[in-house]
Amino acid sequence: MDRDSMEAPTSTTAALAMPKPAPASSNNDKKASRFRRVCVFCGSSAGRKAAYQSAAVQLGQQLVERGIDLVYGGGSVGLMGLVSRAVHGGGGRVTGVVPRSVLPRELIGETPGGEEVKAVSGMHQRKAEMAHRADAFVALPGGYGTLEELLEVITWAQLGIHDKPVGLLNVDGYYDLLLAFIDRAVEEGFVAPAARHIIVAAPTPGELLAALEEYVPAHHDASSVKLSWESSVDTRTCSPPKPDMSR
């Protein structure tokens, strides 16, 4: 969640704020997915380009088509609101993970009816909870908060803490300079070439989700490393217990 800009919705945003549900389809028509839940990082602002807002709506609709539930930062403003309403409006399940300090409506807006809101003690717990609940991660355009969340899960993958796919929705080349920076870091010896492939980037939601389905992790021993890491941390401050994921 981009916590650094909470601008009022533009007229374009308002037009997209209530996306029409995609045509109903039977379970047999849905594209099979290996993911049950995808965590989406994105801005609490809508951005200046309509393309960003359209991509958020399309991503939500693509998740519904594939039978994938949404986990996100719990806001109803900006791109966060658009993607959550698209999923909820299409009949998908939405879980918002929100620190108690930002629960007041004036900070996160009103969540869609029926959304599960998971209140946690702070920002670190929020990221850990979203990571535990999700099978993959997708970053839409956003600001500092979005980058922080994205880079943290990339770092966790690099360390072998998880082996979940990490996707970058590069709408209209928004993340071109970030990808160029990472390529430069590889050239200069600060990022291993294998770690560069942790990031899966694509310009459209459909292309990105398809690429994430095909992702093969570079760290094949991630599960054993994760168990070792979790057993060594202080669970009172670093990692909440895993939630019950039964449905």
JSON list of N, CA and C in Angstrom, two decimals, residues 29-77:
[
{"chain": "A", "resi": 29, "resn": "ASP", "atom": "N", "xyz": [-15.75, -23.09, -17.00]},
{"chain": "A", "resi": 29, "resn": "ASP", "atom": "CA", "xyz": [-15.21, -22.09, -17.93]},
{"chain": "A", "resi": 29, "resn": "ASP", "atom": "C", "xyz": [-14.00, -21.37, -17.37]},
{"chain": "A", "resi": 30, "resn": "LYS", "atom": "N", "xyz": [-13.79, -21.45, -16.06]},
{"chain": "A", "resi": 30, "resn": "LYS", "atom": "CA", "xyz": [-12.69, -20.72, -15.45]},
{"chain": "A", "resi": 30, "resn": "LYS", "atom": "C", "xyz": [-11.36, -21.37, -15.80]},
{"chain": "A", "resi": 31, "resn": "LYS", "atom": "N", "xyz": [-10.34, -20.54, -15.97]},
{"chain": "A", "resi": 31, "resn": "LYS", "atom": "CA", "xyz": [-9.02, -21.04, -16.24]},
{"chain": "A", "resi": 31, "resn": "LYS", "atom": "C", "xyz": [-8.45, -21.62, -14.95]},
{"chain": "A", "resi": 32, "resn": "ALA", "atom": "N", "xyz": [-7.98, -22.86, -15.05]},
{"chain": "A", "resi": 32, "resn": "ALA", "atom": "CA", "xyz": [-7.42, -23.50, -13.87]},
{"chain": "A", "resi": 32, "resn": "ALA", "atom": "C", "xyz": [-6.16, -22.77, -13.43]},
{"chain": "A", "resi": 33, "resn": "SER", "atom": "N", "xyz": [-6.01, -22.61, -12.12]},
{"chain": "A", "resi": 33, "resn": "SER", "atom": "CA", "xyz": [-4.83, -21.93, -11.58]},
{"chain": "A", "resi": 33, "resn": "SER", "atom": "C", "xyz": [-4.24, -22.75, -10.45]},
{"chain": "A", "resi": 34, "resn": "ARG", "atom": "N", "xyz": [-2.95, -22.67, -10.32]},
{"chain": "A", "resi": 34, "resn": "ARG", "atom": "CA", "xyz": [-2.30, -23.33, -9.19]},
{"chain": "A", "resi": 34, "resn": "ARG", "atom": "C", "xyz": [-2.33, -22.46, -7.95]},
{"chain": "A", "resi": 35, "resn": "PHE", "atom": "N", "xyz": [-2.82, -21.24, -8.07]},
{"chain": "A", "resi": 35, "resn": "PHE", "atom": "CA", "xyz": [-2.87, -20.32, -6.93]},
{"chain": "A", "resi": 35, "resn": "PHE", "atom": "C", "xyz": [-4.27, -20.26, -6.34]},
{"chain": "A", "resi": 36, "resn": "ARG", "atom": "N", "xyz": [-4.34, -20.26, -5.03]},
{"chain": "A", "resi": 36, "resn": "ARG", "atom": "CA", "xyz": [-5.62, -20.01, -4.35]},
{"chain": "A", "resi": 36, "resn": "ARG", "atom": "C", "xyz": [-5.78, -18.54, -4.01]},
{"chain": "A", "resi": 37, "resn": "ARG", "atom": "N", "xyz": [-4.68, -17.90, -3.64]},
{"chain": "A", "resi": 37, "resn": "ARG", "atom": "CA", "xyz": [-4.72, -16.49, -3.25]},
{"chain": "A", "resi": 37, "resn": "ARG", "atom": "C", "xyz": [-3.51, -15.76, -3.81]},
{"chain": "A", "resi": 38, "resn": "VAL", "atom": "N", "xyz": [-3.74, -14.56, -4.31]},
{"chain": "A", "resi": 38, "resn": "VAL", "atom": "CA", "xyz": [-2.65, -13.70, -4.77]},
{"chain": "A", "resi": 38, "resn": "VAL", "atom": "C", "xyz": [-2.68, -12.42, -3.95]},
{"chain": "A", "resi": 39, "resn": "CYS", "atom": "N", "xyz": [-1.53, -12.01, -3.46]},
{"chain": "A", "resi": 39, "resn": "CYS", "atom": "CA", "xyz": [-1.39, -10.75, -2.74]},
{"chain": "A", "resi": 39, "resn": "CYS", "atom": "C", "xyz": [-1.03, -9.66, -3.74]},
{"chain": "A", "resi": 40, "resn": "VAL", "atom": "N", "xyz": [-1.81, -8.57, -3.72]},
{"chain": "A", "resi": 40, "resn": "VAL", "atom": "CA", "xyz": [-1.57, -7.46, -4.64]},
{"chain": "A", "resi": 40, "resn": "VAL", "atom": "C", "xyz": [-1.08, -6.25, -3.86]},
{"chain": "A", "resi": 41, "resn": "PHE", "atom": "N", "xyz": [0.07, -5.71, -4.26]},
{"chain": "A", "resi": 41, "resn": "PHE", "atom": "CA", "xyz": [0.60, -4.46, -3.72]},
{"chain": "A", "resi": 41, "resn": "PHE", "atom": "C", "xyz": [0.29, -3.36, -4.73]},
{"chain": "A", "resi": 42, "resn": "CYS", "atom": "N", "xyz": [-0.20, -2.22, -4.26]},
{"chain": "A", "resi": 42, "resn": "CYS", "atom": "CA", "xyz": [-0.48, -1.13, -5.19]},
{"chain": "A", "resi": 42, "resn": "CYS", "atom": "C", "xyz": [-0.73, 0.16, -4.43]},
{"chain": "A", "resi": 43, "resn": "GLY", "atom": "N", "xyz": [-0.88, 1.24, -5.18]},
{"chain": "A", "resi": 43, "resn": "GLY", "atom": "CA", "xyz": [-0.99, 2.56, -4.59]},
{"chain": "A", "resi": 43, "resn": "GLY", "atom": "C", "xyz": [-2.35, 2.86, -3.99]},
{"chain": "A", "resi": 44, "resn": "SER", "atom": "N", "xyz": [-2.35, 3.69, -2.96]},
{"chain": "A", "resi": 44, "resn": "SER", "atom": "CA", "xyz": [-3.59, 4.23, -2.42]},
{"chain": "A", "resi": 44, "resn": "SER", "atom": "C", "xyz": [-4.00, 5.47, -3.20]},
{"chain": "A", "resi": 45, "resn": "SER", "atom": "N", "xyz": [-3.19, 5.86, -4.16]},
{"chain": "A", "resi": 45, "resn": "SER", "atom": "CA", "xyz": [-3.57, 6.85, -5.17]},
{"chain": "A", "resi": 45, "resn": "SER", "atom": "C", "xyz": [-3.91, 6.11, -6.46]},
{"chain": "A", "resi": 46, "resn": "ALA", "atom": "N", "xyz": [-4.68, 6.77, -7.31]},
{"chain": "A", "resi": 46, "resn": "ALA", "atom": "CA", "xyz": [-5.07, 6.14, -8.57]},
{"chain": "A", "resi": 46, "resn": "ALA", "atom": "C", "xyz": [-4.07, 6.39, -9.68]},
{"chain": "A", "resi": 47, "resn": "GLY", "atom": "N", "xyz": [-3.16, 7.34, -9.49]},
{"chain": "A", "resi": 47, "resn": "GLY", "atom": "CA", "xyz": [-2.23, 7.70, -10.55]},
{"chain": "A", "resi": 47, "resn": "GLY", "atom": "C", "xyz": [-2.87, 8.62, -11.57]},
{"chain": "A", "resi": 48, "resn": "ARG", "atom": "N", "xyz": [-2.05, 9.23, -12.40]},
{"chain": "A", "resi": 48, "resn": "ARG", "atom": "CA", "xyz": [-2.55, 10.22, -13.35]},
{"chain": "A", "resi": 48, "resn": "ARG", "atom": "C", "xyz": [-3.04, 9.61, -14.66]},
{"chain": "A", "resi": 49, "resn": "LYS", "atom": "N", "xyz": [-2.61, 8.39, -14.96]},
{"chain": "A", "resi": 49, "resn": "LYS", "atom": "CA", "xyz": [-3.00, 7.77, -16.23]},
{"chain": "A", "resi": 49, "resn": "LYS", "atom": "C", "xyz": [-4.18, 6.81, -16.03]},
{"chain": "A", "resi": 50, "resn": "ALA", "atom": "N", "xyz": [-5.13, 6.91, -16.93]},
{"chain": "A", "resi": 50, "resn": "ALA", "atom": "CA", "xyz": [-6.26, 5.98, -16.89]},
{"chain": "A", "resi": 50, "resn": "ALA", "atom": "C", "xyz": [-5.80, 4.54, -17.07]},
{"chain": "A", "resi": 51, "resn": "ALA", "atom": "N", "xyz": [-4.65, 4.34, -17.72]},
{"chain": "A", "resi": 51, "resn": "ALA", "atom": "CA", "xyz": [-4.14, 2.99, -17.95]},
{"chain": "A", "resi": 51, "resn": "ALA", "atom": "C", "xyz": [-3.86, 2.27, -16.63]},
{"chain": "A", "resi": 52, "resn": "TYR", "atom": "N", "xyz": [-3.39, 3.00, -15.62]},
{"chain": "A", "resi": 52, "resn": "TYR", "atom": "CA", "xyz": [-3.12, 2.37, -14.33]},
{"chain": "A", "resi": 52, "resn": "TYR", "atom": "C", "xyz": [-4.42, 1.87, -13.70]},
{"chain": "A", "resi": 53, "resn": "GLN", "atom": "N", "xyz": [-5.44, 2.70, -13.79]},
{"chain": "A", "resi": 53, "resn": "GLN", "atom": "CA", "xyz": [-6.73, 2.35, -13.19]},
{"chain": "A", "resi": 53, "resn": "GLN", "atom": "C", "xyz": [-7.38, 1.20, -13.93]},
{"chain": "A", "resi": 54, "resn": "SER", "atom": "N", "xyz": [-7.30, 1.22, -15.25]},
{"chain": "A", "resi": 54, "resn": "SER", "atom": "CA", "xyz": [-7.85, 0.12, -16.05]},
{"chain": "A", "resi": 54, "resn": "SER", "atom": "C", "xyz": [-7.14, -1.19, -15.72]},
{"chain": "A", "resi": 55, "resn": "ALA", "atom": "N", "xyz": [-5.83, -1.13, -15.55]},
{"chain": "A", "resi": 55, "resn": "ALA", "atom": "CA", "xyz": [-5.06, -2.34, -15.24]},
{"chain": "A", "resi": 55, "resn": "ALA", "atom": "C", "xyz": [-5.47, -2.93, -13.90]},
{"chain": "A", "resi": 56, "resn": "ALA", "atom": "N", "xyz": [-5.76, -2.07, -12.92]},
{"chain": "A", "resi": 56, "resn": "ALA", "atom": "CA", "xyz": [-6.19, -2.56, -11.61]},
{"chain": "A", "resi": 56, "resn": "ALA", "atom": "C", "xyz": [-7.52, -3.30, -11.72]},
{"chain": "A", "resi": 57, "resn": "VAL", "atom": "N", "xyz": [-8.45, -2.73, -12.46]},
{"chain": "A", "resi": 57, "resn": "VAL", "atom": "CA", "xyz": [-9.75, -3.37, -12.66]},
{"chain": "A", "resi": 57, "resn": "VAL", "atom": "C", "xyz": [-9.58, -4.69, -13.43]},
{"chain": "A", "resi": 58, "resn": "GLN", "atom": "N", "xyz": [-8.78, -4.66, -14.48]},
{"chain": "A", "resi": 58, "resn": "GLN", "atom": "CA", "xyz": [-8.57, -5.86, -15.29]},
{"chain": "A", "resi": 58, "resn": "GLN", "atom": "C", "xyz": [-7.89, -6.96, -14.48]},
{"chain": "A", "resi": 59, "resn": "LEU", "atom": "N", "xyz": [-6.95, -6.58, -13.62]},
{"chain": "A", "resi": 59, "resn": "LEU", "atom": "CA", "xyz": [-6.29, -7.58, -12.78]},
{"chain": "A", "resi": 59, "resn": "LEU", "atom": "C", "xyz": [-7.32, -8.25, -11.87]},
{"chain": "A", "resi": 60, "resn": "GLY", "atom": "N", "xyz": [-8.18, -7.45, -11.24]},
{"chain": "A", "resi": 60, "resn": "GLY", "atom": "CA", "xyz": [-9.21, -8.04, -10.39]},
{"chain": "A", "resi": 60, "resn": "GLY", "atom": "C", "xyz": [-10.11, -8.99, -11.15]},
{"chain": "A", "resi": 61, "resn": "GLN", "atom": "N", "xyz": [-10.50, -8.61, -12.36]},
{"chain": "A", "resi": 61, "resn": "GLN", "atom": "CA", "xyz": [-11.36, -9.47, -13.17]},
{"chain": "A", "resi": 61, "resn": "GLN", "atom": "C", "xyz": [-10.64, -10.74, -13.60]},
{"chain": "A", "resi": 62, "resn": "GLN", "atom": "N", "xyz": [-9.34, -10.62, -13.90]},
{"chain": "A", "resi": 62, "resn": "GLN", "atom": "CA", "xyz": [-8.55, -11.80, -14.27]},
{"chain": "A", "resi": 62, "resn": "GLN", "atom": "C", "xyz": [-8.43, -12.77, -13.10]},
{"chain": "A", "resi": 63, "resn": "LEU", "atom": "N", "xyz": [-8.28, -12.24, -11.89]},
{"chain": "A", "resi": 63, "resn": "LEU", "atom": "CA", "xyz": [-8.22, -13.11, -10.71]},
{"chain": "A", "resi": 63, "resn": "LEU", "atom": "C", "xyz": [-9.51, -13.89, -10.56]},
{"chain": "A", "resi": 64, "resn": "VAL", "atom": "N", "xyz": [-10.64, -13.20, -10.73]},
{"chain": "A", "resi": 64, "resn": "VAL", "atom": "CA", "xyz": [-11.94, -13.86, -10.61]},
{"chain": "A", "resi": 64, "resn": "VAL", "atom": "C", "xyz": [-12.08, -14.95, -11.68]},
{"chain": "A", "resi": 65, "resn": "GLU", "atom": "N", "xyz": [-11.70, -14.65, -12.91]},
{"chain": "A", "resi": 65, "resn": "GLU", "atom": "CA", "xyz": [-11.81, -15.63, -13.99]},
{"chain": "A", "resi": 65, "resn": "GLU", "atom": "C", "xyz": [-11.02, -16.89, -13.69]},
{"chain": "A", "resi": 66, "resn": "ARG", "atom": "N", "xyz": [-9.91, -16.75, -12.99]},
{"chain": "A", "resi": 66, "resn": "ARG", "atom": "CA", "xyz": [-9.07, -17.90, -12.66]},
{"chain": "A", "resi": 66, "resn": "ARG", "atom": "C", "xyz": [-9.43, -18.53, -11.33]},
{"chain": "A", "resi": 67, "resn": "GLY", "atom": "N", "xyz": [-10.44, -18.00, -10.65]},
{"chain": "A", "resi": 67, "resn": "GLY", "atom": "CA", "xyz": [-10.84, -18.55, -9.36]},
{"chain": "A", "resi": 67, "resn": "GLY", "atom": "C", "xyz": [-9.85, -18.26, -8.25]},
{"chain": "A", "resi": 68, "resn": "ILE", "atom": "N", "xyz": [-9.13, -17.14, -8.35]},
{"chain": "A", "resi": 68, "resn": "ILE", "atom": "CA", "xyz": [-8.11, -16.77, -7.36]},
{"chain": "A", "resi": 68, "resn": "ILE", "atom": "C", "xyz": [-8.65, -15.69, -6.44]},
{"chain": "A", "resi": 69, "resn": "ASP", "atom": "N", "xyz": [-8.48, -15.87, -5.14]},
{"chain": "A", "resi": 69, "resn": "ASP", "atom": "CA", "xyz": [-8.90, -14.87, -4.16]},
{"chain": "A", "resi": 69, "resn": "ASP", "atom": "C", "xyz": [-7.83, -13.80, -4.00]},
{"chain": "A", "resi": 70, "resn": "LEU", "atom": "N", "xyz": [-8.26, -12.64, -3.51]},
{"chain": "A", "resi": 70, "resn": "LEU", "atom": "CA", "xyz": [-7.36, -11.49, -3.35]},
{"chain": "A", "resi": 70, "resn": "LEU", "atom": "C", "xyz": [-6.99, -11.28, -1.89]},
{"chain": "A", "resi": 71, "resn": "VAL", "atom": "N", "xyz": [-5.70, -11.07, -1.65]},
{"chain": "A", "resi": 71, "resn": "VAL", "atom": "CA", "xyz": [-5.20, -10.58, -0.37]},
{"chain": "A", "resi": 71, "resn": "VAL", "atom": "C", "xyz": [-4.52, -9.25, -0.66]},
{"chain": "A", "resi": 72, "resn": "TYR", "atom": "N", "xyz": [-4.83, -8.23, 0.15]},
{"chain": "A", "resi": 72, "resn": "TYR", "atom": "CA", "xyz": [-4.24, -6.92, -0.11]},
{"chain": "A", "resi": 72, "resn": "TYR", "atom": "C", "xyz": [-4.24, -6.09, 1.16]},
{"chain": "A", "resi": 73, "resn": "GLY", "atom": "N", "xyz": [-3.81, -4.82, 1.04]},
{"chain": "A", "resi": 73, "resn": "GLY", "atom": "CA", "xyz": [-3.62, -3.98, 2.21]},
{"chain": "A", "resi": 73, "resn": "GLY", "atom": "C", "xyz": [-4.86, -3.38, 2.84]},
{"chain": "A", "resi": 74, "resn": "GLY", "atom": "N", "xyz": [-6.04, -3.67, 2.29]},
{"chain": "A", "resi": 74, "resn": "GLY", "atom": "CA", "xyz": [-7.28, -3.33, 2.98]},
{"chain": "A", "resi": 74, "resn": "GLY", "atom": "C", "xyz": [-7.88, -1.97, 2.71]},
{"chain": "A", "resi": 75, "resn": "GLY", "atom": "N", "xyz": [-7.32, -1.18, 1.83]},
{"chain": "A", "resi": 75, "resn": "GLY", "atom": "CA", "xyz": [-7.88, 0.14, 1.56]},
{"chain": "A", "resi": 75, "resn": "GLY", "atom": "C", "xyz": [-8.90, 0.10, 0.44]},
{"chain": "A", "resi": 76, "resn": "SER", "atom": "N", "xyz": [-9.75, 1.12, 0.39]},
{"chain": "A", "resi": 76, "resn": "SER", "atom": "CA", "xyz": [-10.74, 1.19, -0.69]},
{"chain": "A", "resi": 76, "resn": "SER", "atom": "C", "xyz": [-10.53, 2.42, -1.55]},
{"chain": "A", "resi": 77, "resn": "VAL", "atom": "N", "xyz": [-9.36, 3.05, -1.45]},
{"chain": "A", "resi": 77, "resn": "VAL", "atom": "CA", "xyz": [-9.06, 4.23, -2.26]},
{"chain": "A", "resi": 77, "resn": "VAL", "atom": "C", "xyz": [-7.97, 3.89, -3.27]}
]
